[in-house]
Amino acid sequence: MTESPSFTVNKSRLHITAGGFDFYLVRDGYYRLDGGSMYGMVPKAIWETIEKYDEKNRLYMGMNCLLAAGRGKVYLADTGIGDKFDEKRKAIYGIEKEKNLLEEIADAGFKPEDITDVIPTHLHFDHAGWIQDNEGKLTFPNAVYHVQKTEWEEALNPHPRFKDSYLMNFYSALKDSPALHLLDGDEVIDNTVRVKLTAGHSKGHQIVIFETGEKTVAHFGDIAALASQVRTNWTCGFDRFPEETVTVKTPLLEEAFEGGWIVVTAHDRTIHAGQLEKVRGNFHLKKLI
Ligand SMILES: [Zn+2]
C-alpha cells in the first residue's frame, strides 16, 4: 500500500481509494490484436521497441473495465468482451481468461445486481461483451445503461467497414428497454460522473469521468487503448476518424495532466491506470496499478 495525500493505491488488488470512492480495475481477461492495426501509422520499427508481440504479430492486451463505488452508487465503465465467441473467433483474438469480468467484480465484493450504472465507452465487441448474458438478458439487471445516441444508432446499423465490430447479440437486450439511457454529447450523469463525447475512434465514443472532489479518475476507452497512445498524435488503426481523435485528445490530455487525473487505459495489459507526466514534450502514463 502506498499513501498519497488525496488517494491511496493498493497495487496487488488493483484498487484505488479517493474522495470516499473505491475504484477497482476489473478485467475481462486478455486478448491479442494485430500490432499494425493497433498502431495505425506508427511504424513497427518504433512500436516493437515498446510492445511484446507473438509470432502472428499480435500484441498482448487486456480488457480493462473500471468499477467505482461510492455515494450509494456502483458504476461500471466498459464491460469487456463477454463469452459469446465460438472457438474459431476465440483463437483469432487469442482470448485467455484466468477470471472473467463477473468473477473480478465478485472479488471486489460486488454482485451483478449491485451495479447501478453501466457506462460503455462505445459498443465495439471488446467493450460491450457483458451488456447482456448468453441468454440475451441484461447482465446487470438493476442498472441504467448510458450510451451515446450516435453510438447506439451506429450499433444498430453499422457502416460496412465496422460490421464485424458491432455485434447485435452483444446488446440487443437494450433495444426498446427502459434500462437504456441515450446521451447526446457531453452530459452530466449525476454529481459524481460525467461523460465527454470524444468520437474519433467511433461515432459515439465517450470517456467516463468520475469527479470525487479530491481526485478525478477517468476511463479513456480507446482514446488511450494502450498506455503509449497518450501521445497526442498516435492513433489506433481501428479509429473511424483518426484526425478527430487527435483533435479531441490534445486538449483532453492537457486537462488531465493539469488536473492530475488518474487515467485508465482500455487495453494496456501492464499499465491499467496511471498519471500523466510530460517527458521532452510528450505525454507518458506513469503506472499506478
Ligand atoms: Zn477497444
PDB file of N, CA and C and ligand atoms in Angstrom, residues 31 122 126-127 222 267, ligand 1:
ATOM      1  N   TYR A  31      -6.617 -10.576 -24.504  1.00  0.00           N
ATOM      2  CA  TYR A  31      -6.769 -10.957 -25.903  1.00  0.00           C
ATOM      3  C   TYR A  31      -5.598 -10.381 -26.697  1.00  0.00           C
ATOM      4  N   HIS A 122     -17.963   2.756 -25.702  1.00  0.00           N
ATOM      5  CA  HIS A 122     -18.579   2.587 -27.025  1.00  0.00           C
ATOM      6  C   HIS A 122     -19.034   1.136 -27.114  1.00  0.00           C
ATOM      7  N   ASP A 126     -15.320  -5.580 -27.905  1.00  0.00           N
ATOM      8  CA  ASP A 126     -14.402  -5.737 -26.778  1.00  0.00           C
ATOM      9  C   ASP A 126     -14.700  -4.745 -25.643  1.00  0.00           C
ATOM     10  N   HIS A 127     -15.827  -4.055 -25.754  1.00  0.00           N
ATOM     11  CA  HIS A 127     -16.259  -3.134 -24.701  1.00  0.00           C
ATOM     12  C   HIS A 127     -17.699  -3.414 -24.260  1.00  0.00           C
ATOM     13  N   ASP A 222     -10.882   3.822 -25.835  1.00  0.00           N
ATOM     14  CA  ASP A 222      -9.879   3.606 -26.879  1.00  0.00           C
ATOM     15  C   ASP A 222      -9.194   4.888 -27.346  1.00  0.00           C
ATOM     16  N   HIS A 267      -6.966  -1.105 -22.813  1.00  0.00           N
ATOM     17  CA  HIS A 267      -6.402  -2.403 -23.204  1.00  0.00           C
ATOM     18  C   HIS A 267      -4.957  -2.650 -22.799  1.00  0.00           C
TER      19      HIS A 267
HETATM   20 ZN    ZN B   1     -11.251  -1.470 -27.683  1.00  0.00          ZN
END
